[in-house]
């Protein structure tokens, strides 16, 4: 009858909906999805082993990641992504010679080649061979063969920062910012270089640009607040401290600086409130307690 057909139709829709939901939940858990693919065809699942290994590596489950990468590599030794992940895993394990071996297997034509040079340079730097690291990266830049990503310029800038060659550091940070103006850490590094060069105007300009372009502004704001305060620009320091507290209510440093601004202006009651808030948010700073004690004394 038509009622029986309708009933069967409803049952079919419900079953299909349930199966679709189950499959959706499976896709939401990539690790489980890769495990199912491996169980289905373990001898041909090199991509599944690779992807599950990458998930384990990102979770710092390095032993599990290593097993999956080696299994993927045993199935397909030509997959440059697997070889790259093996090299990076060995680098994370501080087994640099093993990492260099796997990196050496990857040709220049691979999309991972720039990342390999970047990682190899980091290993040289960790071995106190910073000049060798810089030369390796500069050779890539001089060849003009590759499209250079922001992180490559940033790594090079950090090497120059550590060598106290601030002009070169700023040069490469500007290139990184040009490619990716939304990364707040680039601005912080450039601000640090500007301060080391005693260029407060450059520091201020970089900080304000960082505040304009990025969403994660707390560290930029704190650095700006600190420098304004120690340069005796108390009104501007207080303005940005207020802004930082409104955006990041748990910012104990901004509360502390605002307390200092109030104390300097003899507004001890409001200074007391700010110091107390700073202490409630971070009980480990002796300076916060000392300043509050001084305000109680006043």
mmCIF file of C-alpha atoms in Angstrom:
data_model
loop_
_atom_site.group_PDB
_atom_site.id
_atom_site.type_symbol
_atom_site.label_atom_id
_atom_site.label_comp_id
_atom_site.label_asym_id
_atom_site.label_seq_id
_atom_site.Cartn_x
_atom_site.Cartn_y
_atom_site.Cartn_z
ATOM 1 C CA UNK A 1 0.000 0.000 0.000
ATOM 2 C CA UNK A 2 0.985 3.639 -0.281
ATOM 3 C CA UNK A 3 1.291 3.838 3.521
ATOM 4 C CA UNK A 4 3.744 0.919 3.543
ATOM 5 C CA UNK A 5 5.804 2.570 0.770
ATOM 6 C CA UNK A 6 5.813 5.870 2.672
ATOM 7 C CA UNK A 7 6.911 4.086 5.862
ATOM 8 C CA UNK A 8 9.765 2.324 3.994
ATOM 9 C CA UNK A 9 10.779 5.647 2.428
ATOM 10 C CA UNK A 10 11.023 7.273 5.875
ATOM 11 C CA UNK A 11 13.039 4.319 7.240
ATOM 12 C CA UNK A 12 15.434 4.513 4.249
ATOM 13 C CA UNK A 13 15.959 8.268 4.722
ATOM 14 C CA UNK A 14 16.676 7.777 8.435
ATOM 15 C CA UNK A 15 19.200 4.990 7.770
ATOM 16 C CA UNK A 16 20.981 6.996 5.059
ATOM 17 C CA UNK A 17 21.063 10.080 7.302
ATOM 18 C CA UNK A 18 22.565 8.028 10.128
ATOM 19 C CA UNK A 19 25.226 6.536 7.823
ATOM 20 C CA UNK A 20 26.041 10.002 6.445
ATOM 21 C CA UNK A 21 26.415 11.330 10.000
ATOM 22 C CA UNK A 22 28.732 8.447 10.905
ATOM 23 C CA UNK A 23 30.880 9.085 7.834
ATOM 24 C CA UNK A 24 30.961 12.846 8.616
ATOM 25 C CA UNK A 25 32.168 12.096 12.139
ATOM 26 C CA UNK A 26 34.843 9.825 10.701
ATOM 27 C CA UNK A 27 36.079 12.551 8.354
ATOM 28 C CA UNK A 28 36.226 14.917 11.330
ATOM 29 C CA UNK A 29 38.801 12.594 12.940
ATOM 30 C CA UNK A 30 41.603 12.380 10.390
ATOM 31 C CA UNK A 31 43.688 10.045 12.512
ATOM 32 C CA UNK A 32 40.872 7.475 12.665
ATOM 33 C CA UNK A 33 40.204 7.930 8.942
ATOM 34 C CA UNK A 34 43.850 7.199 8.093
ATOM 35 C CA UNK A 35 43.836 4.197 10.425
ATOM 36 C CA UNK A 36 40.818 2.773 8.607
ATOM 37 C CA UNK A 37 42.533 3.313 5.241
ATOM 38 C CA UNK A 38 45.643 1.512 6.543
ATOM 39 C CA UNK A 39 43.589 -1.389 7.898
ATOM 40 C CA UNK A 40 41.780 -1.686 4.573
ATOM 41 C CA UNK A 41 44.973 -1.951 2.494
ATOM 42 C CA UNK A 42 48.133 -1.844 4.641
ATOM 43 C CA UNK A 43 50.579 -2.715 1.840
ATOM 44 C CA UNK A 44 49.553 0.149 -0.468
ATOM 45 C CA UNK A 45 48.565 2.816 2.078
ATOM 46 C CA UNK A 46 51.744 4.902 1.866
ATOM 47 C CA UNK A 47 49.776 8.174 1.789
ATOM 48 C CA UNK A 48 47.681 7.128 4.782
ATOM 49 C CA UNK A 49 50.800 6.213 6.769
ATOM 50 C CA UNK A 50 52.355 9.556 5.786
ATOM 51 C CA UNK A 51 49.316 11.597 6.824
ATOM 52 C CA UNK A 52 48.837 9.732 10.091
ATOM 53 C CA UNK A 53 52.552 10.112 10.814
ATOM 54 C CA UNK A 54 52.257 13.874 10.234
ATOM 55 C CA UNK A 55 49.347 13.984 12.697
ATOM 56 C CA UNK A 56 51.453 12.138 15.284
ATOM 57 C CA UNK A 57 54.436 14.457 14.624
ATOM 58 C CA UNK A 58 52.288 17.536 15.196
ATOM 59 C CA UNK A 59 51.183 15.996 18.504
ATOM 60 C CA UNK A 60 54.856 15.309 19.408
ATOM 61 C CA UNK A 61 54.181 11.555 19.403
ATOM 62 C CA UNK A 62 57.504 11.075 17.672
ATOM 63 C CA UNK A 63 57.891 7.307 18.133
ATOM 64 C CA UNK A 64 54.501 6.666 16.530
ATOM 65 C CA UNK A 65 55.266 9.176 13.784
ATOM 66 C CA UNK A 66 58.593 7.493 13.048
ATOM 67 C CA UNK A 67 56.965 4.062 12.613
ATOM 68 C CA UNK A 68 54.398 5.476 10.178
ATOM 69 C CA UNK A 69 56.940 7.446 8.162
ATOM 70 C CA UNK A 70 59.225 4.422 7.830
ATOM 71 C CA UNK A 71 56.281 2.272 6.745
ATOM 72 C CA UNK A 72 55.293 4.895 4.149
ATOM 73 C CA UNK A 73 58.923 5.092 2.983
ATOM 74 C CA UNK A 74 59.191 1.286 2.688
ATOM 75 C CA UNK A 75 56.134 1.256 0.409
ATOM 76 C CA UNK A 76 57.155 4.241 -1.741
ATOM 77 C CA UNK A 77 60.708 5.610 -1.567
ATOM 78 C CA UNK A 78 59.991 8.186 -4.299
ATOM 79 C CA UNK A 79 57.517 10.303 -2.293
ATOM 80 C CA UNK A 80 59.422 13.497 -1.474
ATOM 81 C CA UNK A 81 56.867 14.444 1.191
ATOM 82 C CA UNK A 82 57.602 11.259 3.136
ATOM 83 C CA UNK A 83 61.354 11.807 2.873
ATOM 84 C CA UNK A 84 60.948 15.429 4.021
ATOM 85 C CA UNK A 85 58.878 14.402 7.047
ATOM 86 C CA UNK A 86 61.453 11.744 7.938
ATOM 87 C CA UNK A 87 64.191 14.386 7.791
ATOM 88 C CA UNK A 88 62.181 16.832 9.880
ATOM 89 C CA UNK A 89 61.357 14.116 12.420
ATOM 90 C CA UNK A 90 65.063 13.320 12.812
ATOM 91 C CA UNK A 91 65.748 17.037 13.207
ATOM 92 C CA UNK A 92 63.144 17.257 16.003
ATOM 93 C CA UNK A 93 64.852 14.268 17.632
ATOM 94 C CA UNK A 94 68.182 16.173 17.417
ATOM 95 C CA UNK A 95 69.595 13.453 15.138
ATOM 96 C CA UNK A 96 71.054 15.966 12.718
ATOM 97 C CA UNK A 97 73.173 13.592 10.636
ATOM 98 C CA UNK A 98 70.143 11.407 9.957
ATOM 99 C CA UNK A 99 68.112 14.516 9.113
ATOM 100 C CA UNK A 100 70.775 15.692 6.636
ATOM 101 C CA UNK A 101 70.784 12.265 5.004
ATOM 102 C CA UNK A 102 67.058 12.300 4.304
ATOM 103 C CA UNK A 103 67.130 15.941 3.204
ATOM 104 C CA UNK A 104 69.920 15.051 0.754
ATOM 105 C CA UNK A 105 67.601 12.590 -1.013
ATOM 106 C CA UNK A 106 65.194 15.343 -2.061
ATOM 107 C CA UNK A 107 65.894 17.026 -5.446
ATOM 108 C CA UNK A 108 65.886 20.759 -6.087
ATOM 109 C CA UNK A 109 62.701 20.371 -8.097
ATOM 110 C CA UNK A 110 60.747 19.329 -5.002
ATOM 111 C CA UNK A 111 58.262 21.803 -3.517
ATOM 112 C CA UNK A 112 59.905 21.061 -0.146
ATOM 113 C CA UNK A 113 63.370 22.189 -1.258
ATOM 114 C CA UNK A 114 63.200 25.680 0.287
ATOM 115 C CA UNK A 115 61.951 24.223 3.571
ATOM 116 C CA UNK A 116 64.895 21.790 3.499
ATOM 117 C CA UNK A 117 67.390 24.637 3.071
ATOM 118 C CA UNK A 118 65.657 26.558 5.861
ATOM 119 C CA UNK A 119 65.767 23.557 8.218
ATOM 120 C CA UNK A 120 69.356 22.723 7.297
ATOM 121 C CA UNK A 121 70.399 26.296 8.064
ATOM 122 C CA UNK A 122 68.699 26.061 11.472
ATOM 123 C CA UNK A 123 70.724 22.917 12.207
ATOM 124 C CA UNK A 124 73.968 24.688 11.296
ATOM 125 C CA UNK A 125 73.014 27.606 13.533
ATOM 126 C CA UNK A 126 72.268 25.247 16.437
ATOM 127 C CA UNK A 127 75.749 23.795 15.944
ATOM 128 C CA UNK A 128 77.210 27.319 16.298
ATOM 129 C CA UNK A 129 77.903 27.530 12.562
ATOM 130 C CA UNK A 130 75.764 30.582 11.884
ATOM 131 C CA UNK A 131 77.975 31.910 9.082
ATOM 132 C CA UNK A 132 77.628 28.587 7.266
ATOM 133 C CA UNK A 133 73.847 28.749 7.763
ATOM 134 C CA UNK A 134 73.687 32.260 6.316
ATOM 135 C CA UNK A 135 75.858 31.317 3.337
ATOM 136 C CA UNK A 136 73.606 28.337 2.573
ATOM 137 C CA UNK A 137 70.532 30.571 2.535
ATOM 138 C CA UNK A 138 72.219 33.399 0.632
ATOM 139 C CA UNK A 139 73.240 30.962 -2.107
ATOM 140 C CA UNK A 140 69.571 30.141 -2.618
ATOM 141 C CA UNK A 141 68.658 33.831 -2.778
ATOM 142 C CA UNK A 142 71.516 34.592 -5.185
ATOM 143 C CA UNK A 143 70.437 31.802 -7.538
ATOM 144 C CA UNK A 144 67.053 33.502 -8.110
ATOM 145 C CA UNK A 145 65.652 30.056 -8.996
ATOM 146 C CA UNK A 146 63.013 29.871 -6.289
ATOM 147 C CA UNK A 147 59.952 31.641 -4.960
ATOM 148 C CA UNK A 148 60.978 32.568 -1.420
ATOM 149 C CA UNK A 149 58.386 32.262 1.387
ATOM 150 C CA UNK A 150 58.106 34.583 4.383
ATOM 151 C CA UNK A 151 59.515 32.074 6.905
ATOM 152 C CA UNK A 152 62.773 31.786 4.908
ATOM 153 C CA UNK A 153 63.416 35.533 5.139
ATOM 154 C CA UNK A 154 62.449 35.474 8.816
ATOM 155 C CA UNK A 155 64.935 32.689 9.618
ATOM 156 C CA UNK A 156 67.685 34.624 7.868
ATOM 157 C CA UNK A 157 66.713 37.779 9.771
ATOM 158 C CA UNK A 158 66.943 35.932 13.098
ATOM 159 C CA UNK A 159 70.467 34.781 12.247
ATOM 160 C CA UNK A 160 71.481 38.392 11.580
ATOM 161 C CA UNK A 161 69.752 39.541 14.782
ATOM 162 C CA UNK A 162 71.820 37.028 16.743
ATOM 163 C CA UNK A 163 74.972 38.325 15.024
ATOM 164 C CA UNK A 164 73.906 41.890 15.954
ATOM 165 C CA UNK A 165 73.860 42.849 12.264
ATOM 166 C CA UNK A 166 70.633 44.800 12.632
ATOM 167 C CA UNK A 167 70.552 46.492 9.223
ATOM 168 C CA UNK A 168 70.590 43.115 7.481
ATOM 169 C CA UNK A 169 68.034 41.749 9.953
ATOM 170 C CA UNK A 170 65.643 44.617 9.187
ATOM 171 C CA UNK A 171 66.174 44.155 5.441
ATOM 172 C CA UNK A 172 64.964 40.546 5.560
ATOM 173 C CA UNK A 173 62.202 41.236 8.069
ATOM 174 C CA UNK A 174 60.841 43.874 5.672
ATOM 175 C CA UNK A 175 60.766 41.225 2.939
ATOM 176 C CA UNK A 176 58.968 38.792 5.260
ATOM 177 C CA UNK A 177 56.417 41.470 6.212
ATOM 178 C CA UNK A 178 55.879 42.358 2.549
ATOM 179 C CA UNK A 179 54.926 38.741 1.816
ATOM 180 C CA UNK A 180 52.916 38.239 5.006
ATOM 181 C CA UNK A 181 51.924 41.471 6.791
ATOM 182 C CA UNK A 182 49.664 39.580 9.221
ATOM 183 C CA UNK A 183 52.347 37.798 11.271
ATOM 184 C CA UNK A 184 52.835 39.755 14.512
ATOM 185 C CA UNK A 185 56.177 38.061 15.328
ATOM 186 C CA UNK A 186 57.835 39.736 12.316
ATOM 187 C CA UNK A 187 56.949 43.153 13.745
ATOM 188 C CA UNK A 188 58.221 42.209 17.224
ATOM 189 C CA UNK A 189 61.565 41.095 15.772
ATOM 190 C CA UNK A 190 61.893 44.286 13.749
ATOM 191 C CA UNK A 191 60.943 46.365 16.804
ATOM 192 C CA UNK A 192 63.709 44.625 18.747
ATOM 193 C CA UNK A 193 66.221 45.429 15.997
ATOM 194 C CA UNK A 194 65.127 49.072 15.947
ATOM 195 C CA UNK A 195 65.619 49.369 19.709
ATOM 196 C CA UNK A 196 69.072 47.794 19.463
ATOM 197 C CA UNK A 197 69.899 50.527 16.922
ATOM 198 C CA UNK A 198 68.468 53.199 19.270
ATOM 199 C CA UNK A 199 65.930 54.080 16.577
ATOM 200 C CA UNK A 200 62.822 54.804 18.657
ATOM 201 C CA UNK A 201 61.005 56.457 15.738
ATOM 202 C CA UNK A 202 61.504 53.299 13.648
ATOM 203 C CA UNK A 203 60.411 51.164 16.596
ATOM 204 C CA UNK A 204 57.242 53.227 17.047
ATOM 205 C CA UNK A 205 56.409 53.180 13.325
ATOM 206 C CA UNK A 206 56.856 49.386 13.166
ATOM 207 C CA UNK A 207 54.727 48.830 16.280
ATOM 208 C CA UNK A 208 51.869 50.985 14.994
ATOM 209 C CA UNK A 209 51.970 49.185 11.634
ATOM 210 C CA UNK A 210 51.870 45.862 13.480
ATOM 211 C CA UNK A 211 48.851 46.994 15.507
ATOM 212 C CA UNK A 212 47.114 47.982 12.286
ATOM 213 C CA UNK A 213 47.838 44.796 10.336
ATOM 214 C CA UNK A 214 47.653 41.974 12.887
ATOM 215 C CA UNK A 215 45.029 40.515 15.199
ATOM 216 C CA UNK A 216 47.308 39.172 17.935
ATOM 217 C CA UNK A 217 48.464 42.519 19.312
ATOM 218 C CA UNK A 218 49.119 41.883 23.011
ATOM 219 C CA UNK A 219 52.909 41.507 22.812
ATOM 220 C CA UNK A 220 53.211 44.465 20.421
ATOM 221 C CA UNK A 221 51.122 46.601 22.778
ATOM 222 C CA UNK A 222 53.172 45.546 25.809
ATOM 223 C CA UNK A 223 56.439 46.412 24.073
ATOM 224 C CA UNK A 224 55.045 49.782 22.992
ATOM 225 C CA UNK A 225 53.730 50.518 26.516
ATOM 226 C CA UNK A 226 57.071 49.616 28.073
ATOM 227 C CA UNK A 227 59.103 51.852 25.768
ATOM 228 C CA UNK A 228 56.750 54.823 26.070
ATOM 229 C CA UNK A 229 56.884 54.533 29.867
ATOM 230 C CA UNK A 230 60.671 54.258 30.083
ATOM 231 C CA UNK A 231 60.984 57.200 27.692
ATOM 232 C CA UNK A 232 58.817 59.209 30.134
ATOM 233 C CA UNK A 233 55.887 59.447 27.685
ATOM 234 C CA UNK A 234 53.540 58.640 30.562
ATOM 235 C CA UNK A 235 50.319 59.906 29.018
ATOM 236 C CA UNK A 236 50.777 57.819 25.845
ATOM 237 C CA UNK A 237 51.930 54.814 27.897
ATOM 238 C CA UNK A 238 48.739 55.085 29.961
ATOM 239 C CA UNK A 239 46.604 55.375 26.835
ATOM 240 C CA UNK A 240 48.006 52.176 25.317
ATOM 241 C CA UNK A 241 47.912 50.384 28.692
ATOM 242 C CA UNK A 242 44.189 51.137 28.887
ATOM 243 C CA UNK A 243 43.753 49.855 25.338
ATOM 244 C CA UNK A 244 45.673 46.672 26.161
ATOM 245 C CA UNK A 245 43.546 46.013 29.262
ATOM 246 C CA UNK A 246 40.309 46.526 27.325
ATOM 247 C CA UNK A 247 41.440 44.059 24.639
ATOM 248 C CA UNK A 248 43.227 41.614 26.946
ATOM 249 C CA UNK A 249 41.699 41.775 30.467
ATOM 250 C CA UNK A 250 44.287 39.316 31.851
ATOM 251 C CA UNK A 251 47.227 41.505 30.814
ATOM 252 C CA UNK A 252 48.958 41.994 34.191
ATOM 253 C CA UNK A 253 51.858 43.963 32.681
ATOM 254 C CA UNK A 254 49.516 46.630 31.286
ATOM 255 C CA UNK A 255 47.816 46.867 34.718
ATOM 256 C CA UNK A 256 51.229 47.332 36.331
ATOM 257 C CA UNK A 257 52.336 50.075 33.938
ATOM 258 C CA UNK A 258 48.991 51.860 34.306
ATOM 259 C CA UNK A 259 49.519 51.695 38.081
ATOM 260 C CA UNK A 260 52.932 53.309 37.587
ATOM 261 C CA UNK A 261 51.368 56.108 35.514
ATOM 262 C CA UNK A 262 48.783 56.807 38.222
ATOM 263 C CA UNK A 263 51.454 56.693 40.962
ATOM 264 C CA UNK A 264 53.672 59.186 39.108
ATOM 265 C CA UNK A 265 50.661 61.518 38.893
ATOM 266 C CA UNK A 266 50.020 61.080 42.664
ATOM 267 C CA UNK A 267 46.725 59.274 42.010
ATOM 268 C CA UNK A 268 47.454 56.635 44.627
ATOM 269 C CA UNK A 269 43.957 55.179 44.950
ATOM 270 C CA UNK A 270 43.770 54.248 41.279
ATOM 271 C CA UNK A 271 47.404 53.122 41.339
ATOM 272 C CA UNK A 272 46.508 50.791 44.219
ATOM 273 C CA UNK A 273 43.657 49.280 42.196
ATOM 274 C CA UNK A 274 45.927 48.673 39.199
ATOM 275 C CA UNK A 275 48.724 47.112 41.261
ATOM 276 C CA UNK A 276 46.220 44.864 43.014
ATOM 277 C CA UNK A 277 44.813 43.722 39.667
ATOM 278 C CA UNK A 278 48.343 43.021 38.417
ATOM 279 C CA UNK A 279 49.040 40.905 41.527
ATOM 280 C CA UNK A 280 45.758 39.000 41.213
ATOM 281 C CA UNK A 281 46.606 38.185 37.581
ATOM 282 C CA UNK A 282 50.249 37.293 38.266
ATOM 283 C CA UNK A 283 51.320 36.581 41.840
ATOM 284 C CA UNK A 284 54.948 35.815 40.996
ATOM 285 C CA UNK A 285 56.321 39.325 40.472
ATOM 286 C CA UNK A 286 58.046 40.826 43.492
ATOM 287 C CA UNK A 287 58.080 44.209 41.763
ATOM 288 C CA UNK A 288 54.274 44.328 41.740
ATOM 289 C CA UNK A 289 54.142 43.804 45.518
ATOM 290 C CA UNK A 290 56.929 46.334 46.096
ATOM 291 C CA UNK A 291 55.141 49.046 44.109
ATOM 292 C CA UNK A 292 51.864 48.358 45.889
ATOM 293 C CA UNK A 293 53.645 48.573 49.257
ATOM 294 C CA UNK A 294 55.100 51.958 48.212
ATOM 295 C CA UNK A 295 51.608 53.187 47.290
ATOM 296 C CA UNK A 296 50.225 52.011 50.661
ATOM 297 C CA UNK A 297 53.057 53.971 52.308
ATOM 298 C CA UNK A 298 52.215 57.110 50.319
#
